[in-house]
Amino acid sequence: MVISLKELTTKELLAPGHRLCAGCGPSIATRMALKAARGPLVVTNATGCVEVSTTIFPYTAWRIPWIHSLFENAAATAAGIEAGFKALGKRKNTKNHIDIIALGGDGGTFDIGIQALSGALERGHDFVYICYDNEAYMNTGIQRSGATPRGASTTTSPAGEIIPGKRGLKKDFIGICVAHQIEYAATASIGFPNDYITKVRKALEVNGPAVIHVLAPCPLGWRADPINTVKLAKLAVQTTVFPIYEVEDGKYKLNIRIKKPIEVEEYLKLQGRFRHIFNPKFRDVLEAIKQDITTNWERILRLCNVNP
Amino acid sequence: MTLHIVKKEYIRSETPSLSHVKDSSTRVQNGSVTMKNQEVVGFNGDEAVAYAVKQSDVNVIAAYPITPQTIIVERLSEYVADGDIDSEFVCVESEHSALSACIGASLTGARVFTATASQGLALMHEVLYATSGLRCPIVMAVVNRALSAPINIHNDRSDMMGSRDCGWVQIYAENSQEVYDWIIQAFRISEHQNIQLPIAVNLDGFVISHSMENVYVLPNKDVKKFLPPRKTRYKIDPTHPISFGGLFLQDYYYELKRQQEEALRQTSKILDQVGKEYYKISGREYGSLEVCGMEDADVAILCMGSTAGTVRSVLRKLRADGKKVGLIKLWLYRPFPIDELFSVIENLKALVVMDMALSFGAPFGALCSDVASILQIKKKDLKIFNVIYGLGGRDITPSEIEDIFNDALEIAKTGIVKDYVKFVGVRE
Ligand SMILES: Cc1ncc(C[n+]2csc(CCOP(=O)(O)OP(=O)(O)O)c2C)c(N)n1
């Protein structure tokens, strides 16, 4: 299933004029997700850049019902919304289905919100969770998260004289979701809109929980030129840094094959957060990053049953 | 403005007053006594909560178990499993998620209930503020229990007192009957279009939650009539999209909070109106506070919850000895019933305020701090002292209460307060 451009709504459900930065990846991720709407929908948003910058009172950029209350509870809120719809529907026999999307950044998802998400996935609520991943807590000023890749310099994993940025790997978020045996989970990148929007629609069609993990570069946090947001989102995929795949009923499928990966340096060099690893004294970090990428890519290929 | 004060006689009447019920002949039926249209059922406090929720036609329940609240979630789960109620029960993975789910459900326009205690309430702390700030009318039973560390599952009120500024209406019940009556009324008050605020109905852990008592329950149809389905304009509606919970900065946040405070302050008025209506169907009278012996009392104890029962029984004894003692029982802790309190303490010489929670390092326990601060406005000459008691489930005995009354009588005579804060019932 690929939804054609003609099928997409021409309505801008996220109005222009919000205060997200020029070149903001998450704003693109949000707008595109709403293009996949198949009918009425409500979004519940975790605290973060998207939430804060789209709703500065008395304005709102949301042309659909939208709820924010806290940082770590988007999935729990979605669960409550679903329960409310169900209970009221039971009584009034309403056929008017309203889709529910919970939207959170990588901090609100990988870290502080993982418990609420796990609970909601396990209970099987009918909603779509979209994690826009800009690989750090950007709203509070670029702090590391469980999604920050090795070596990236953030304000809480600064590249110092001794410690070269974040140590350790990015979590296998989709793996965590798949372990809940949900029907649908997928990665996506705003650099590949067709794939992404199709996946959001697919997730909405699922009767139960579905998860989308979308890479959405943050020029400010990545210390990159805002003009390069989409380029970076593409390069992440083309270098195999961020594999694009989906998992249906536990079955992995690679959606974007990368026959000849682009050199990872091309991706890293556009980002100031990795500048230090090109210092010869941190050569080993660059090597470790490359090794992480290869190991992960091979793991995904294995899971997807694809020969390298 | 006439203030509504509920008075209880200290001369005991033998039968429970059901004056509005014309035929109060009783018959024994399946071990329970039916009085005209109200049945008497044996319930502990938790069961009384669950039964009231069942009758209140709640759409969504989201809760997480914790002693001594567990019986509530168990009973509700059974009601749902047996098809006795068609509520959605979201059996969440934490209290944080419980109340978060309640927010989501409430914003769909549903009637919503949850229950917790102690650590659960503490874990909800930030969500409490979100609930009131978003003006979600949710009813929560808080089964008061001590806070860790060290861990202790028994009754005190550190949990709710630690969250007292969260913008929720806070009610304390004295026994299972009151628990039942308050839960039903709480939905009406909470969902009132001028209020739209969450309400916590507090009941003392074990002392109420696990003590079996006779509870008069209303017929389903009476509750249904008293509590029609919730109506609200402010909900998730794709044809009228609303953004709930956006960012309010320096230019608007304060106004919003001021409105919230105004709504909370209006609650006592609405609570009285609802109480009057409830009296008509139940014969039981409720308001912000209840007094006993305050017409001519020289000294009084002000307390909340189950403690009032013990105080009242001691009061009866002392009254029989001719001692002019009184009791002020607060049902409503937030908003604080300032005017009602002033109206009953006019001729008082000494007042004891009893706190079942510590406010570490503060001049008094929280309840006494409130009382002391308002006395400063109108009644500086009233002698006051604070009793801290009952921490971690330590019983407060009738003889201790009697000593407290006698201390107060002594102060009334001499005008001298020696200890402003007394830790009663502790080994020192
Ligand atoms: C309980 C709690 N802890 C911390 C914060 C502060 N906080 C707000 S947003 C945020 C980071 C959000 O990061 P992420 O989820 O990655 O979204 P982004 O800012 O990148 O959009 C933090 C730490 C909070 N609001 N609530």
Short mmCIF file of N, CA and C and ligand atoms in Angstrom, two decimals, chain A residues 20 26 46-52 68 70-72 104-112 131-143 145 147 218, chain B residues 96 126, ligand 1:
data_model
loop_
_atom_site.label_atom_id
_atom_site.label_comp_id
_atom_site.label_asym_id
_atom_site.label_seq_id
_atom_site.Cartn_x
_atom_site.Cartn_y
_atom_site.Cartn_z
N LEU A 20 7.85 27.21 15.53
CA LEU A 20 8.98 26.28 15.42
C LEU A 20 10.04 26.91 14.51
N PRO A 26 10.95 18.25 13.22
CA PRO A 26 9.70 17.83 13.85
C PRO A 26 8.45 18.53 13.30
N ALA A 46 3.08 15.22 23.79
CA ALA A 46 3.93 15.30 24.97
C ALA A 46 4.60 16.68 25.00
N THR A 47 5.01 17.10 26.17
CA THR A 47 5.75 18.36 26.26
C THR A 47 7.01 18.25 25.40
N GLY A 48 7.35 19.32 24.73
CA GLY A 48 8.51 19.32 23.84
C GLY A 48 8.36 20.46 22.86
N CYS A 49 9.28 20.52 21.92
CA CYS A 49 9.29 21.64 20.98
C CYS A 49 7.96 21.80 20.25
N VAL A 50 7.43 20.70 19.72
CA VAL A 50 6.22 20.81 18.90
C VAL A 50 5.07 21.36 19.74
N GLU A 51 4.92 20.81 20.91
CA GLU A 51 3.84 21.25 21.81
C GLU A 51 3.98 22.73 22.14
N VAL A 52 5.16 23.09 22.60
CA VAL A 52 5.39 24.44 23.10
C VAL A 52 5.24 25.49 21.99
N HIS A 68 -2.59 18.67 25.38
CA HIS A 68 -1.31 18.47 26.04
C HIS A 68 -1.53 18.63 27.53
N LEU A 70 1.20 16.86 30.03
CA LEU A 70 2.51 16.71 30.65
C LEU A 70 3.51 16.10 29.66
N PHE A 71 4.71 15.83 30.17
CA PHE A 71 5.82 15.40 29.35
C PHE A 71 5.77 13.89 29.05
N GLU A 72 5.52 13.09 30.10
CA GLU A 72 5.70 11.64 29.98
C GLU A 72 4.41 10.88 29.81
N GLY A 104 5.15 12.48 20.47
CA GLY A 104 6.16 12.88 21.45
C GLY A 104 7.54 12.89 20.85
N GLY A 105 8.42 13.67 21.45
CA GLY A 105 9.81 13.68 21.01
C GLY A 105 10.53 12.44 21.52
N ASP A 106 11.80 12.32 21.19
CA ASP A 106 12.53 11.12 21.62
C ASP A 106 12.71 11.11 23.14
N GLY A 107 12.83 12.28 23.75
CA GLY A 107 12.95 12.32 25.21
C GLY A 107 11.66 11.85 25.85
N GLY A 108 10.55 12.39 25.38
CA GLY A 108 9.23 12.05 25.90
C GLY A 108 8.85 10.61 25.61
N THR A 109 9.59 9.97 24.71
CA THR A 109 9.25 8.62 24.29
C THR A 109 10.26 7.58 24.78
N PHE A 110 11.52 7.75 24.37
CA PHE A 110 12.55 6.76 24.73
C PHE A 110 12.81 6.74 26.23
N ASP A 111 12.72 7.92 26.86
CA ASP A 111 13.13 8.02 28.25
C ASP A 111 11.93 8.11 29.19
N ILE A 112 11.50 9.32 29.46
CA ILE A 112 10.54 9.54 30.54
C ILE A 112 9.15 8.96 30.25
N CYS A 131 6.75 8.94 17.41
CA CYS A 131 7.88 9.55 18.08
C CYS A 131 8.69 10.30 17.02
N TYR A 132 8.71 11.63 17.16
CA TYR A 132 9.62 12.38 16.26
C TYR A 132 10.97 12.44 16.95
N ASP A 133 11.96 11.94 16.25
CA ASP A 133 13.27 11.74 16.88
C ASP A 133 14.26 12.77 16.35
N ASN A 134 14.57 13.75 17.19
CA ASN A 134 15.62 14.70 16.82
C ASN A 134 16.87 14.46 17.68
N GLU A 135 16.87 13.31 18.30
CA GLU A 135 18.05 12.75 18.97
C GLU A 135 18.57 13.54 20.16
N ALA A 136 17.70 14.31 20.79
CA ALA A 136 18.05 14.96 22.07
C ALA A 136 16.84 15.71 22.61
N TYR A 137 16.94 16.16 23.84
CA TYR A 137 15.92 17.05 24.41
C TYR A 137 16.21 18.43 23.85
N MET A 138 15.50 18.83 22.83
CA MET A 138 15.82 20.09 22.20
C MET A 138 15.15 21.27 22.88
N ASN A 139 13.93 21.03 23.35
CA ASN A 139 13.15 22.11 23.94
C ASN A 139 13.85 22.73 25.14
N THR A 140 14.58 21.92 25.88
CA THR A 140 15.24 22.42 27.07
C THR A 140 16.70 22.79 26.79
N GLY A 141 17.08 22.74 25.52
CA GLY A 141 18.42 23.21 25.18
C GLY A 141 19.44 22.13 24.88
N ILE A 142 19.01 21.12 24.12
CA ILE A 142 19.94 20.12 23.56
C ILE A 142 20.62 19.27 24.63
N GLN A 143 19.82 18.54 25.42
CA GLN A 143 20.43 17.57 26.34
C GLN A 143 20.31 16.17 25.75
N SER A 145 19.55 12.26 25.16
CA SER A 145 18.45 11.35 25.50
C SER A 145 18.89 9.94 25.17
N ALA A 147 18.00 8.43 22.81
CA ALA A 147 18.03 8.34 21.35
C ALA A 147 19.25 9.04 20.76
N CYS A 218 17.12 18.25 13.81
CA CYS A 218 16.97 19.56 14.44
C CYS A 218 18.23 20.37 14.13
N HIS B 96 0.52 7.61 37.83
CA HIS B 96 0.76 8.74 36.94
C HIS B 96 -0.08 8.58 35.67
N GLU B 126 2.30 15.82 39.89
CA GLU B 126 2.24 16.80 38.80
C GLU B 126 0.95 16.68 38.00
C1 LIG C 1 8.51 15.76 34.36
C2 LIG C 1 9.23 16.72 33.52
N1 LIG C 1 10.57 16.72 33.51
C3 LIG C 1 11.24 17.59 32.74
C4 LIG C 1 10.58 18.49 31.97
C5 LIG C 1 11.35 19.48 31.17
N2 LIG C 1 11.27 19.21 29.74
C6 LIG C 1 10.35 19.75 28.94
S1 LIG C 1 10.49 19.33 27.36
C7 LIG C 1 11.88 18.42 27.69
C8 LIG C 1 12.62 17.75 26.62
C9 LIG C 1 11.82 17.29 25.51
O1 LIG C 1 12.62 16.52 24.70
P1 LIG C 1 12.01 15.64 23.55
O2 LIG C 1 10.95 14.77 24.09
O3 LIG C 1 13.13 14.96 22.87
O4 LIG C 1 11.29 16.66 22.60
P2 LIG C 1 11.91 17.94 21.84
O5 LIG C 1 12.15 18.99 22.84
O6 LIG C 1 13.17 17.49 21.21
O7 LIG C 1 10.85 18.34 20.89
C10 LIG C 1 12.17 18.45 29.04
C11 LIG C 1 13.31 17.76 29.65
C12 LIG C 1 9.16 18.48 32.03
N3 LIG C 1 8.42 19.34 31.32
N4 LIG C 1 8.53 17.58 32.78
#
